[in-house]
mmCIF file of C-alpha atoms in Angstrom:
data_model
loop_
_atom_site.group_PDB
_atom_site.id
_atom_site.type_symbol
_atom_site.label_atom_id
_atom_site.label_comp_id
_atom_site.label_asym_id
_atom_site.label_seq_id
_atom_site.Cartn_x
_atom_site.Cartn_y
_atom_site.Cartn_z
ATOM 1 C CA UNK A 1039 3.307 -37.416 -14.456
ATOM 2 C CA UNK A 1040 0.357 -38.193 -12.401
ATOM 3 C CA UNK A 1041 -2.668 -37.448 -13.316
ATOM 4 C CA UNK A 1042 -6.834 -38.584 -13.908
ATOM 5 C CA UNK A 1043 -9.315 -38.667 -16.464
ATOM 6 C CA UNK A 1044 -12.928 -39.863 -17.287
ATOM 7 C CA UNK A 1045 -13.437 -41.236 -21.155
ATOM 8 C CA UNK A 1046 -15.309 -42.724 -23.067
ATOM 9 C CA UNK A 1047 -14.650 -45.275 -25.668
ATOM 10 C CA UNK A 1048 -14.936 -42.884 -28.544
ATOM 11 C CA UNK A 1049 -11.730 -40.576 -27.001
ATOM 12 C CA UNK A 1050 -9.472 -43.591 -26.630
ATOM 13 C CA UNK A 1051 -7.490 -43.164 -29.770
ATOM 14 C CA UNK A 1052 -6.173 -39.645 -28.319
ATOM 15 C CA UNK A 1053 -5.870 -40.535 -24.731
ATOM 16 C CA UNK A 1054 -3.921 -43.570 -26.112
ATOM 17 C CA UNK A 1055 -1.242 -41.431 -27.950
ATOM 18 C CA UNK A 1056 -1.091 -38.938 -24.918
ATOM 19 C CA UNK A 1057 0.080 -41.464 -22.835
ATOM 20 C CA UNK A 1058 2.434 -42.601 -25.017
ATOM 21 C CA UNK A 1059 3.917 -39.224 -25.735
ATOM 22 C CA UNK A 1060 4.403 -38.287 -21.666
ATOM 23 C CA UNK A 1061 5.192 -41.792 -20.103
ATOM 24 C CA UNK A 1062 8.128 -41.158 -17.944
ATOM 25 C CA UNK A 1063 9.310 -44.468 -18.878
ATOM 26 C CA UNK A 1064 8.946 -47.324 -21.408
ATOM 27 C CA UNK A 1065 7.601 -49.806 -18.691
ATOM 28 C CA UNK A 1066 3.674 -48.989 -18.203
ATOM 29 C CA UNK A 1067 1.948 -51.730 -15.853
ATOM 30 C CA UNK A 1068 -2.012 -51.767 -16.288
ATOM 31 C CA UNK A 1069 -4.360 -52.434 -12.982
ATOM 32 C CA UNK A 1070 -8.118 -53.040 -13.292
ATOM 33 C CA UNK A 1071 -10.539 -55.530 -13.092
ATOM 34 C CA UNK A 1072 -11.529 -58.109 -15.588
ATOM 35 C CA UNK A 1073 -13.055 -56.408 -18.608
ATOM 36 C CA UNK A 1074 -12.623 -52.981 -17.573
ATOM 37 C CA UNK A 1075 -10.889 -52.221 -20.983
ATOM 38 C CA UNK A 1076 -7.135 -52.659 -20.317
ATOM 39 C CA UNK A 1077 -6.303 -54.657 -23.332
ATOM 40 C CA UNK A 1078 -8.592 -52.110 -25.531
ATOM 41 C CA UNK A 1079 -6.643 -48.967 -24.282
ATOM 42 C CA UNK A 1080 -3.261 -51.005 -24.978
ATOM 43 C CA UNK A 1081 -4.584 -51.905 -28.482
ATOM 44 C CA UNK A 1082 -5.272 -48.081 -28.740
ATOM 45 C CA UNK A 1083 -1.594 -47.199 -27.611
ATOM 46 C CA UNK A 1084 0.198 -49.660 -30.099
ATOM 47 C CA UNK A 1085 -1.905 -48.091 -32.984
ATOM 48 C CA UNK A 1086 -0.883 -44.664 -31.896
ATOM 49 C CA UNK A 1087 1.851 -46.214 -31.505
ATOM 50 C CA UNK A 1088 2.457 -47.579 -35.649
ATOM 51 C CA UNK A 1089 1.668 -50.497 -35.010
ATOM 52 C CA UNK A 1090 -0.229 -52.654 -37.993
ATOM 53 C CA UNK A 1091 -1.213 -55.530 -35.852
ATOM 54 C CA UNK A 1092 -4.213 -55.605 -33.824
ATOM 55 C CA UNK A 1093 -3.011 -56.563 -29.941
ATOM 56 C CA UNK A 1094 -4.887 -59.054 -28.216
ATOM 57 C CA UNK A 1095 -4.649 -59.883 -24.895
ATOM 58 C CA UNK A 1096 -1.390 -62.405 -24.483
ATOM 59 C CA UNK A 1097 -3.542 -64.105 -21.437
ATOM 60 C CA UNK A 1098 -1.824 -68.275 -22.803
ATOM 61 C CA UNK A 1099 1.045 -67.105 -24.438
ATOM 62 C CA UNK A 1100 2.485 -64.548 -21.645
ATOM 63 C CA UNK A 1101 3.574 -62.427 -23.601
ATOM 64 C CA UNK A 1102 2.795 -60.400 -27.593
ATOM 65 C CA UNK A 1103 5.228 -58.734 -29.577
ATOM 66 C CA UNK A 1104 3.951 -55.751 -31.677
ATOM 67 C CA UNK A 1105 6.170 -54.109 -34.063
ATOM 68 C CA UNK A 1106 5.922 -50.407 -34.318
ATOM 69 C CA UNK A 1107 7.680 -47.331 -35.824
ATOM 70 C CA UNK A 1108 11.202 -47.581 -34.495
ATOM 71 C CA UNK A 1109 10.582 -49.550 -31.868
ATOM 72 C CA UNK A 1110 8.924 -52.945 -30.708
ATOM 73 C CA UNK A 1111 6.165 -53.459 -27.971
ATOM 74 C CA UNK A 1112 6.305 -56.545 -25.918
ATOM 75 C CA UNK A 1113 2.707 -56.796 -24.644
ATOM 76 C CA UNK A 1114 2.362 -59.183 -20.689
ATOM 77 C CA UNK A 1115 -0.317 -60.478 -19.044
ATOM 78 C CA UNK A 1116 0.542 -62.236 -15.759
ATOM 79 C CA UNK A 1117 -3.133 -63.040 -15.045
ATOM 80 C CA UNK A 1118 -2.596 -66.927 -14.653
ATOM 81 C CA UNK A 1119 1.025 -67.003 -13.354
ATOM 82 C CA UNK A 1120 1.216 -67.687 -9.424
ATOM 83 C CA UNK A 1121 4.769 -66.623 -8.987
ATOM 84 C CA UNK A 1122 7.057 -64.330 -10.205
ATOM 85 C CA UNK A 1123 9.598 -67.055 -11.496
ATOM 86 C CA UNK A 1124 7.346 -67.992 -14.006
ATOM 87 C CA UNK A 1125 7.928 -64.941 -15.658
ATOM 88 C CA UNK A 1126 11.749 -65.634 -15.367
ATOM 89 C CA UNK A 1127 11.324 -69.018 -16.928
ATOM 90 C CA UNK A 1128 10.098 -67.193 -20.074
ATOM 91 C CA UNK A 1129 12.996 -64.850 -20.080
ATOM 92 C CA UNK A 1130 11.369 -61.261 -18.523
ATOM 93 C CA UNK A 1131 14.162 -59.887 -17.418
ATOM 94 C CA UNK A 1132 15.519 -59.980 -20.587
ATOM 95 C CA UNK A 1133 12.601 -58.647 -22.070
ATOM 96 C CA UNK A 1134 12.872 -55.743 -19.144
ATOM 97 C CA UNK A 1135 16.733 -54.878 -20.223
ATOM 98 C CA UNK A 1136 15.803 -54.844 -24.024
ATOM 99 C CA UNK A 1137 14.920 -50.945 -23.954
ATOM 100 C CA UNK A 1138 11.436 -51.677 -25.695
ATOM 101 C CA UNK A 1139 8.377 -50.660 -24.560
ATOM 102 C CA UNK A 1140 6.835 -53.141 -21.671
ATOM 103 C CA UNK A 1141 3.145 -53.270 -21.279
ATOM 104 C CA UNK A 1142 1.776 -55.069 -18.283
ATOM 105 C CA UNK A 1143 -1.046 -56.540 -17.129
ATOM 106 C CA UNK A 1144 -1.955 -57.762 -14.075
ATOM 107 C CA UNK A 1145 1.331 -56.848 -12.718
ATOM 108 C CA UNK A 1146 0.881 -57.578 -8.549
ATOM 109 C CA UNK A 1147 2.872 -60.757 -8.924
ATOM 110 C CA UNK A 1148 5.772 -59.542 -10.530
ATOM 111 C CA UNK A 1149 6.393 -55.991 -9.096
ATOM 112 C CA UNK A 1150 9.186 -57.321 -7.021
ATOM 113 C CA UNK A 1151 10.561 -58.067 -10.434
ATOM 114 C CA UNK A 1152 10.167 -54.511 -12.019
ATOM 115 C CA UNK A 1153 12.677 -51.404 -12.526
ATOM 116 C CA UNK A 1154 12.689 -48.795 -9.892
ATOM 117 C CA UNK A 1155 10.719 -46.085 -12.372
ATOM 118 C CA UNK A 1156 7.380 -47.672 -14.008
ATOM 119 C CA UNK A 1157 4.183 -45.720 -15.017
ATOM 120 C CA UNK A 1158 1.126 -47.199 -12.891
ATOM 121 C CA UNK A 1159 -2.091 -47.155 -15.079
ATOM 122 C CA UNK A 1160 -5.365 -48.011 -12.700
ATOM 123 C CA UNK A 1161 -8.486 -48.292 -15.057
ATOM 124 C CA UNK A 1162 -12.083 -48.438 -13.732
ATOM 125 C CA UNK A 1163 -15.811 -48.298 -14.701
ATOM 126 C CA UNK A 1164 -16.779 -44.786 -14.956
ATOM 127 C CA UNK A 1165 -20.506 -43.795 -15.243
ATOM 128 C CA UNK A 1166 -22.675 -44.155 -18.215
ATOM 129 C CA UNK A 1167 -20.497 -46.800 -19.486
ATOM 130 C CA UNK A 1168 -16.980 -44.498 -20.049
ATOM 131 C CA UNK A 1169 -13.735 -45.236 -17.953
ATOM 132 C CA UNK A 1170 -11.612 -43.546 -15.252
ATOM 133 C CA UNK A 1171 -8.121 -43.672 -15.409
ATOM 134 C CA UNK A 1172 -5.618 -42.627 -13.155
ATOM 135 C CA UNK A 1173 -1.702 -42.513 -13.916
ATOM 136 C CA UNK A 1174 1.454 -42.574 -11.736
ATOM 137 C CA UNK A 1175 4.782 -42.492 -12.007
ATOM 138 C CA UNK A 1176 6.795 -44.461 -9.890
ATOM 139 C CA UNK A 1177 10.365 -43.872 -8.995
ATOM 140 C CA UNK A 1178 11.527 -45.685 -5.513
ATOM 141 C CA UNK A 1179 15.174 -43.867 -6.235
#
């Protein structure tokens, strides 16, 4: 599934569940700059989602767990880690062989970490304030 878009804000809630329905895998990693809206379209996705708790970005903790229907989300974001054994020190590989849903962000220090299929999510600044996204999978078999 690879594919692009231009939104805006106001057509999140329905690009949200589309991803959700035609991710090629349950391990989405999100790329982007600072306040391009990555937490905001992962919010979007748990709601489509089920989910009944808001999801804020897990930037002190590591790592959010979101409950939704039939399943669990466990919500990353590896901005302030410097290497990828911090994220084994918390237990991500476990996290990675649960068969929930992984949301990442800032995933470069960790990829060496990851499963060989993942669903690559690169968000930018569109014009007149909406967003570009563009999706791939990824499958090094």
């Amino acid at each position: 599934m690879d594919y692009s878009i231009e939104y805006d804000l106001d057509d999140i809630g329905e690009l949200a569940s589309t991803l959700v329905q035609k991710a090629d895998s349950k391990v989405l990693l999100f790329y982007g700059e600072m306040g391009v809206g990555k937490t905001t379209l992962i919010k979007s996705m748990v709601k489509s989602m089920g989910g009944h708790v808001s999801a804020t970005s897990p930037t002190f903790s590591l790592v959010n767990e979101y409950p939704v229907k039939d399943d669990l989300v466990y919500h990353f974001d590896f901005y302030r880690i410097n290497d990828p054994l911090e994220a084994l020190d918390i237990g991500f590989e476990d996290y990675l062989g649960s068969g929930h849903w992984i949301f990442i962000e800032w995933p470069d220090i960790i990829e060496v970490l990851l499963p060989d299929e993942v669903v690559k999510i690169f968000l930018n600044q569109g014009k007149n304030r909406s967003r570009a996204l563009d999706l791939e999978l990824v499958n090094s078999n």
